[in-house]
């Protein structure tokens, strides 16, 4: 969501901080700001808009060896210079950058106001700066003590970094619900909300846990809990490298990450397929054959594309394992006092592992004694840790807001889970073999779709004038259609709606005319003739049709055809989804959109 960077060392801090912000911009981007200490003063520069606007404002050199910086995605207060972080206390002594939401901000602000403090922003964060300053004024022994005392009054989530102009050699950081990671350099230390901002400088990192604080100096760090108990944290080495966050010749990250899919799928499958027993090995699940057999139902929980991946997963589980399965948005699940069934296997899906709604669903499940596993891309993330077991997606870092390779790897992982659940039940070895071979064939099939780029671009160009679009599919094609519509709306801002094909005639058909193109997902399966019927219905009302298919359609039936290869029918939705990524991508590019940074969206949504 928002991004945090901090630096203390020997270099000029501002270039390091701004560079870090650029790397985090994908997480949230409506304003940015930086604070450094210069000649005993906190010097703050802020700008509404992108990090580039901030950079343009930083024309005067302000040499300093310590600083904090932030890129924001508005929650409290509109995006403006005033609401951009860092926030200061009344005297300009303390500067704070913060991710997360302070739930009792209103009360804290009222209390501060009553005590005569003038709050200059509408944010929840500003209160923290005033609280810390008050603790120092009241005689707190150290900045860390003051931060600790202030945080005891705070309810909500935070990842924060605090700078004190009277201590220009240390930063105090704290984490509760929003990630904070320390990067250890040679005589310098970095702080960030995401390793993406660090890997350029160091791969040795320390992840803070919830409820932990740290005092960070150029050559050392010291961690402790909110209760002032010392903790000892060994640095770990992350395997992300700077290249993962570089475009490497691609015009944008979405394109780069779509192109990486064959390789990403290859990684997800590596060491997990077993030809001999026609099954999959998912060691991280921590479930033996008996436990797998005891599963009577599977429920997938996630948000956005992760939810649609769950829907594809539910289909796969029902088809291959013949166990009832469904998917539900994690946000709905957590709020409806769900009936948690001890015989259900719950799967929490999240690329980032930080999405608050998904995390909260996991916590609700654990509280009620549900069995929940994670399907997570970011190792060490909150959802992964909370679940304790599951399947890592191995998609590699995903930067583009619109999920592509991570979403694909989610579905591939669910195909393996379905295969495994099937093979401890009645899925025959021959069918298992067929799925194993089908999975092995996926990287090459995805490569083929990617190779069809120019043709898909032409289709996108022909429909770039549309204001609205339908995405239609049935059964296997239904989640594909939903994800296709999601991709299109999020990056192109074209209104796109997904419908089950048969539902068309129960209302939406009234909207079909020459200006309403329909993208119809037509897998080559037993429902082919039904899908052809859907296309006929639309054509009869003068609606343009783009068929995305691996079947042989009657000549001239659809206006445009995006064709993918034939494989195992259960797995075909995975390949069809990739074709729809490209369609959405090219439409967005055609409309001149900034595909990596769609308006109003953020990569990981750590608020409700
Ligand atoms: C945001 C992103 C989506 C993503 C969803 C879930 O809304 O824009 O692309 O699918 O969050 O994110 P997660 O990290 O939990 O998979």
Tab-separated table of N, CA and C in Angstrom, residues 82-188:
chain	number	residue	atom	x	y	z
A	82	UNK	N	-0.421	18.755	2.130
A	82	UNK	CA	-0.627	18.837	3.574
A	82	UNK	C	-0.763	17.449	4.205
A	83	UNK	N	-1.437	16.566	3.519
A	83	UNK	CA	-1.671	15.239	4.083
A	83	UNK	C	-0.548	14.248	3.774
A	84	UNK	N	0.381	14.650	2.890
A	84	UNK	CA	1.490	13.739	2.569
A	84	UNK	C	2.369	13.568	3.803
A	85	UNK	N	2.996	12.407	3.923
A	85	UNK	CA	3.942	12.187	5.025
A	85	UNK	C	5.302	12.719	4.577
A	86	UNK	N	6.270	12.931	5.425
A	86	UNK	CA	6.279	12.792	6.872
A	86	UNK	C	5.436	13.859	7.578
A	87	UNK	N	4.986	13.493	8.805
A	87	UNK	CA	4.258	14.436	9.645
A	87	UNK	C	5.114	14.803	10.855
A	88	UNK	N	4.943	16.044	11.296
A	88	UNK	CA	5.786	16.565	12.374
A	88	UNK	C	4.961	16.883	13.614
A	89	UNK	N	5.649	16.967	14.734
A	89	UNK	CA	4.986	17.488	15.934
A	89	UNK	C	4.986	19.021	15.838
A	90	UNK	N	4.389	19.669	16.833
A	90	UNK	CA	4.199	21.121	16.751
A	90	UNK	C	5.524	21.883	16.642
A	91	UNK	N	6.559	21.379	17.289
A	91	UNK	CA	7.837	22.097	17.268
A	91	UNK	C	8.734	21.707	16.113
A	92	UNK	N	8.311	20.762	15.325
A	92	UNK	CA	9.150	20.322	14.214
A	92	UNK	C	10.356	19.527	14.682
A	93	UNK	N	10.205	18.869	15.820
A	93	UNK	CA	11.327	18.075	16.330
A	93	UNK	C	11.258	16.627	15.814
A	94	UNK	N	10.039	16.088	15.821
A	94	UNK	CA	9.835	14.677	15.483
A	94	UNK	C	9.195	14.577	14.100
A	95	UNK	N	9.704	13.696	13.276
A	95	UNK	CA	9.069	13.433	11.979
A	95	UNK	C	8.708	11.952	11.918
A	96	UNK	N	7.513	11.663	11.392
A	96	UNK	CA	7.025	10.277	11.358
A	96	UNK	C	6.517	9.931	9.964
A	97	UNK	N	6.871	8.749	9.485
A	97	UNK	CA	6.187	8.180	8.314
A	97	UNK	C	5.502	6.900	8.784
A	98	UNK	N	4.343	6.638	8.210
A	98	UNK	CA	3.509	5.565	8.760
A	98	UNK	C	2.710	4.879	7.658
A	99	UNK	N	2.667	3.574	7.721
A	99	UNK	CA	1.740	2.776	6.915
A	99	UNK	C	0.729	2.148	7.857
A	100	UNK	N	-0.477	1.919	7.366
A	100	UNK	CA	-1.487	1.282	8.207
A	100	UNK	C	-2.543	2.291	8.610
A	101	UNK	N	-3.377	1.911	9.552
A	101	UNK	CA	-4.469	2.792	9.968
A	101	UNK	C	-4.549	2.832	11.481
A	102	UNK	N	-4.580	4.038	12.016
A	102	UNK	CA	-4.748	4.197	13.463
A	102	UNK	C	-6.249	4.296	13.725
A	103	UNK	N	-6.774	3.303	14.398
A	103	UNK	CA	-8.230	3.236	14.542
A	103	UNK	C	-8.790	4.238	15.534
A	104	UNK	N	-7.998	4.585	16.533
A	104	UNK	CA	-8.514	5.573	17.494
A	104	UNK	C	-7.976	6.975	17.202
A	105	UNK	N	-7.693	7.230	15.909
A	105	UNK	CA	-7.121	8.531	15.522
A	105	UNK	C	-8.036	9.677	15.940
A	106	UNK	N	-9.350	9.477	15.756
A	106	UNK	CA	-10.286	10.546	16.063
A	106	UNK	C	-10.174	10.944	17.541
A	107	UNK	N	-10.168	9.938	18.399
A	107	UNK	CA	-10.075	10.206	19.833
A	107	UNK	C	-8.730	10.868	20.165
A	108	UNK	N	-7.657	10.326	19.561
A	108	UNK	CA	-6.331	10.886	19.857
A	108	UNK	C	-6.250	12.336	19.405
A	109	UNK	N	-6.807	12.593	18.211
A	109	UNK	CA	-6.770	13.963	17.683
A	109	UNK	C	-7.583	14.893	18.588
A	110	UNK	N	-8.730	14.406	19.047
A	110	UNK	CA	-9.567	15.237	19.918
A	110	UNK	C	-8.833	15.530	21.230
A	111	UNK	N	-8.180	14.493	21.739
A	111	UNK	CA	-7.458	14.672	23.004
A	111	UNK	C	-6.325	15.680	22.849
A	112	UNK	N	-5.593	15.536	21.739
A	112	UNK	CA	-4.486	16.468	21.494
A	112	UNK	C	-5.020	17.888	21.318
A	113	UNK	N	-6.140	17.977	20.569
A	113	UNK	CA	-6.756	19.294	20.329
A	113	UNK	C	-7.139	19.954	21.647
A	114	UNK	N	-7.737	19.153	22.545
A	114	UNK	CA	-8.170	19.681	23.844
A	114	UNK	C	-6.970	20.143	24.666
A	115	UNK	N	-5.820	19.527	24.415
A	115	UNK	CA	-4.613	19.907	25.152
A	115	UNK	C	-3.899	21.085	24.482
A	116	UNK	N	-4.532	21.628	23.454
A	116	UNK	CA	-3.985	22.836	22.824
A	116	UNK	C	-3.068	22.576	21.642
A	117	UNK	N	-2.966	21.319	21.207
A	117	UNK	CA	-2.111	21.024	20.061
A	117	UNK	C	-2.864	21.344	18.770
A	118	UNK	N	-2.215	22.044	17.865
A	118	UNK	CA	-2.867	22.361	16.598
A	118	UNK	C	-2.480	21.312	15.559
A	119	UNK	N	-3.466	20.581	15.069
A	119	UNK	CA	-3.177	19.542	14.072
A	119	UNK	C	-3.295	20.159	12.685
A	120	UNK	N	-2.272	19.974	11.890
A	120	UNK	CA	-2.278	20.680	10.604
A	120	UNK	C	-2.751	19.810	9.436
A	121	UNK	N	-2.795	18.513	9.630
A	121	UNK	CA	-3.257	17.645	8.542
A	121	UNK	C	-4.540	16.934	8.972
A	122	UNK	N	-5.118	16.200	8.029
A	122	UNK	CA	-6.319	15.410	8.392
A	122	UNK	C	-5.954	13.951	8.650
A	123	UNK	N	-4.673	13.659	8.753
A	123	UNK	CA	-4.265	12.255	8.800
A	123	UNK	C	-4.320	11.666	10.202
A	124	UNK	N	-4.340	10.340	10.231
A	124	UNK	CA	-4.248	9.640	11.504
A	124	UNK	C	-2.803	9.644	12.014
A	125	UNK	N	-1.863	9.792	11.093
A	125	UNK	CA	-0.441	9.683	11.436
A	125	UNK	C	0.060	10.842	12.285
A	126	UNK	N	-0.456	12.027	11.976
A	126	UNK	CA	0.095	13.209	12.638
A	126	UNK	C	0.015	13.082	14.158
A	127	UNK	N	-1.077	12.462	14.625
A	127	UNK	CA	-1.240	12.317	16.078
A	127	UNK	C	-0.035	11.603	16.693
A	128	UNK	N	0.522	10.641	15.974
A	128	UNK	CA	1.648	9.869	16.529
A	128	UNK	C	2.840	10.785	16.797
A	129	UNK	N	3.104	11.700	15.866
A	129	UNK	CA	4.236	12.617	16.041
A	129	UNK	C	4.038	13.446	17.308
A	130	UNK	N	2.821	13.944	17.504
A	130	UNK	CA	2.556	14.756	18.702
A	130	UNK	C	2.672	13.924	19.969
A	131	UNK	N	2.182	12.684	19.914
A	131	UNK	CA	2.258	11.828	21.110
A	131	UNK	C	3.708	11.554	21.493
A	132	UNK	N	4.549	11.305	20.483
A	132	UNK	CA	5.963	11.014	20.774
A	132	UNK	C	6.628	12.256	21.380
A	133	UNK	N	6.342	13.416	20.778
A	133	UNK	CA	6.927	14.660	21.290
A	133	UNK	C	6.508	14.876	22.749
A	134	UNK	N	5.236	14.569	23.039
A	134	UNK	CA	4.741	14.770	24.414
A	134	UNK	C	5.479	13.841	25.376
A	135	UNK	N	5.736	12.613	24.938
A	135	UNK	CA	6.447	11.673	25.806
A	135	UNK	C	7.872	12.146	26.063
A	136	UNK	N	8.505	12.727	25.038
A	136	UNK	CA	9.873	13.237	25.220
A	136	UNK	C	9.853	14.423	26.180
A	137	UNK	N	8.852	15.289	25.978
A	137	UNK	CA	8.744	16.463	26.852
A	137	UNK	C	8.500	16.037	28.297
A	138	UNK	N	7.802	14.899	28.437
A	138	UNK	CA	7.490	14.423	29.793
A	138	UNK	C	8.652	13.637	30.393
A	139	UNK	N	9.778	13.582	29.661
A	139	UNK	CA	10.991	13.013	30.244
A	139	UNK	C	11.331	11.592	29.839
A	140	UNK	N	10.796	11.107	28.711
A	140	UNK	CA	11.163	9.757	28.246
A	140	UNK	C	12.691	9.699	28.088
A	141	UNK	N	13.273	8.575	28.486
A	141	UNK	CA	14.721	8.472	28.504
A	141	UNK	C	15.351	8.430	27.125
A	142	UNK	N	14.690	7.824	26.182
A	142	UNK	CA	15.255	7.690	24.850
A	142	UNK	C	14.127	7.850	23.830
A	143	UNK	N	14.508	8.022	22.587
A	143	UNK	CA	13.482	8.131	21.538
A	143	UNK	C	12.667	6.834	21.502
A	144	UNK	N	13.388	5.715	21.654
A	144	UNK	CA	12.692	4.426	21.633
A	144	UNK	C	11.644	4.343	22.756
A	145	UNK	N	12.023	4.803	23.942
A	145	UNK	CA	11.057	4.792	25.065
A	145	UNK	C	9.856	5.669	24.746
A	146	UNK	N	10.117	6.814	24.140
A	146	UNK	CA	9.026	7.741	23.817
A	146	UNK	C	8.096	7.120	22.778
A	147	UNK	N	8.680	6.467	21.775
A	147	UNK	CA	7.866	5.827	20.731
A	147	UNK	C	7.036	4.706	21.368
A	148	UNK	N	7.672	3.948	22.235
A	148	UNK	CA	6.981	2.831	22.886
A	148	UNK	C	5.785	3.355	23.695
A	149	UNK	N	6.041	4.407	24.457
A	149	UNK	CA	4.973	4.965	25.293
A	149	UNK	C	3.856	5.528	24.414
A	150	UNK	N	4.219	6.144	23.318
A	150	UNK	CA	3.193	6.698	22.413
A	150	UNK	C	2.375	5.559	21.803
A	151	UNK	N	3.048	4.512	21.402
A	151	UNK	CA	2.337	3.421	20.726
A	151	UNK	C	1.399	2.674	21.676
A	152	UNK	N	1.664	2.742	22.929
A	152	UNK	CA	0.751	2.109	23.899
A	152	UNK	C	-0.613	2.793	23.877
A	153	UNK	N	-0.646	4.027	23.399
A	153	UNK	CA	-1.929	4.751	23.366
A	153	UNK	C	-2.652	4.577	22.033
A	154	UNK	N	-1.970	3.887	21.122
A	154	UNK	CA	-2.465	3.804	19.753
A	154	UNK	C	-3.128	2.457	19.511
A	155	UNK	N	-4.304	2.488	18.862
A	155	UNK	CA	-4.924	1.233	18.427
A	155	UNK	C	-4.933	1.215	16.917
A	156	UNK	N	-4.599	0.090	16.359
A	156	UNK	CA	-4.645	0.005	14.905
A	156	UNK	C	-3.399	-0.662	14.358
A	157	UNK	N	-3.163	-0.445	13.097
A	157	UNK	CA	-2.011	-1.090	12.459
A	157	UNK	C	-0.987	-0.029	12.087
A	158	UNK	N	0.251	-0.411	12.178
A	158	UNK	CA	1.291	0.519	11.752
A	158	UNK	C	2.567	-0.205	11.373
A	159	UNK	N	3.264	0.430	10.431
A	159	UNK	CA	4.669	0.210	10.212
A	159	UNK	C	5.153	1.644	10.247
A	160	UNK	N	6.073	1.980	11.126
A	160	UNK	CA	6.438	3.399	11.148
A	160	UNK	C	7.915	3.616	11.414
A	161	UNK	N	8.368	4.789	10.987
A	161	UNK	CA	9.754	5.195	11.205
A	161	UNK	C	9.738	6.605	11.768
A	162	UNK	N	10.540	6.809	12.802
A	162	UNK	CA	10.540	8.087	13.518
A	162	UNK	C	11.946	8.678	13.506
A	163	UNK	N	11.966	9.981	13.269
A	163	UNK	CA	13.228	10.727	13.218
A	163	UNK	C	13.132	11.841	14.258
A	164	UNK	N	14.232	12.067	14.998
A	164	UNK	CA	14.261	13.118	16.023
A	164	UNK	C	15.424	14.039	15.668
A	165	UNK	N	15.146	15.328	15.531
A	165	UNK	CA	16.220	16.225	15.072
A	165	UNK	C	17.340	16.322	16.099
A	166	UNK	N	17.063	16.002	17.361
A	166	UNK	CA	18.131	16.093	18.362
A	166	UNK	C	18.987	14.823	18.406
A	167	UNK	N	18.594	13.826	17.627
A	167	UNK	CA	19.383	12.584	17.592
A	167	UNK	C	19.611	12.196	16.138
A	168	UNK	N	20.465	12.951	15.465
A	168	UNK	CA	20.576	12.742	14.012
A	168	UNK	C	21.397	11.504	13.640
A	169	UNK	N	21.506	10.560	14.570
A	169	UNK	CA	22.239	9.335	14.243
A	169	UNK	C	21.383	8.089	14.446
A	170	UNK	N	20.099	8.275	14.746
A	170	UNK	CA	19.278	7.070	14.935
A	170	UNK	C	17.854	7.258	14.441
A	171	UNK	N	17.293	6.124	14.013
A	171	UNK	CA	15.882	6.068	13.636
A	171	UNK	C	15.237	5.051	14.562
A	172	UNK	N	13.984	5.290	14.899
A	172	UNK	CA	13.256	4.256	15.642
A	172	UNK	C	12.125	3.772	14.741
A	173	UNK	N	12.010	2.467	14.626
A	173	UNK	CA	10.984	1.890	13.761
A	173	UNK	C	10.107	0.958	14.589
A	174	UNK	N	8.886	0.742	14.128
A	174	UNK	CA	7.986	-0.167	14.846
A	174	UNK	C	7.042	-0.814	13.862
A	175	UNK	N	6.592	-1.987	14.210
A	175	UNK	CA	5.703	-2.711	13.320
A	175	UNK	C	4.523	-3.321	14.079
A	176	UNK	N	3.348	-3.138	13.522
A	176	UNK	CA	2.184	-3.886	13.995
A	176	UNK	C	1.204	-3.993	12.829
A	177	UNK	N	1.295	-5.065	12.105
A	177	UNK	CA	0.359	-5.276	10.998
A	177	UNK	C	0.824	-4.748	9.657
A	178	UNK	N	1.772	-3.844	9.633
A	178	UNK	CA	2.318	-3.350	8.355
A	178	UNK	C	3.815	-3.628	8.358
A	179	UNK	N	4.302	-4.296	7.330
A	179	UNK	CA	5.678	-4.783	7.364
A	179	UNK	C	6.746	-3.684	7.481
A	180	UNK	N	7.782	-4.013	8.226
A	180	UNK	CA	8.989	-3.176	8.296
A	180	UNK	C	10.180	-4.122	8.210
A	181	UNK	N	11.101	-3.779	7.325
A	181	UNK	CA	12.289	-4.610	7.185
A	181	UNK	C	13.521	-3.715	7.252
A	182	UNK	N	14.551	-4.188	7.961
A	182	UNK	CA	15.799	-3.448	8.053
A	182	UNK	C	16.773	-4.035	7.048
A	183	UNK	N	17.513	-3.187	6.376
A	183	UNK	CA	18.541	-3.649	5.445
A	183	UNK	C	19.897	-3.288	6.012
A	184	UNK	N	20.773	-4.285	6.090
A	184	UNK	CA	22.063	-4.055	6.741
A	184	UNK	C	23.143	-3.820	5.700
A	185	UNK	N	23.706	-2.627	5.701
A	185	UNK	CA	24.788	-2.319	4.765
A	185	UNK	C	26.123	-2.277	5.490
A	186	UNK	N	27.161	-1.792	4.793
A	186	UNK	CA	28.480	-1.639	5.409
A	186	UNK	C	28.536	-0.259	6.036
A	187	UNK	N	28.380	-0.194	7.325
A	187	UNK	CA	28.399	1.110	7.997
A	187	UNK	C	27.214	1.977	7.659
A	188	UNK	N	26.163	1.378	7.169
A	188	UNK	CA	24.935	2.127	6.902
A	188	UNK	C	23.760	1.165	7.037
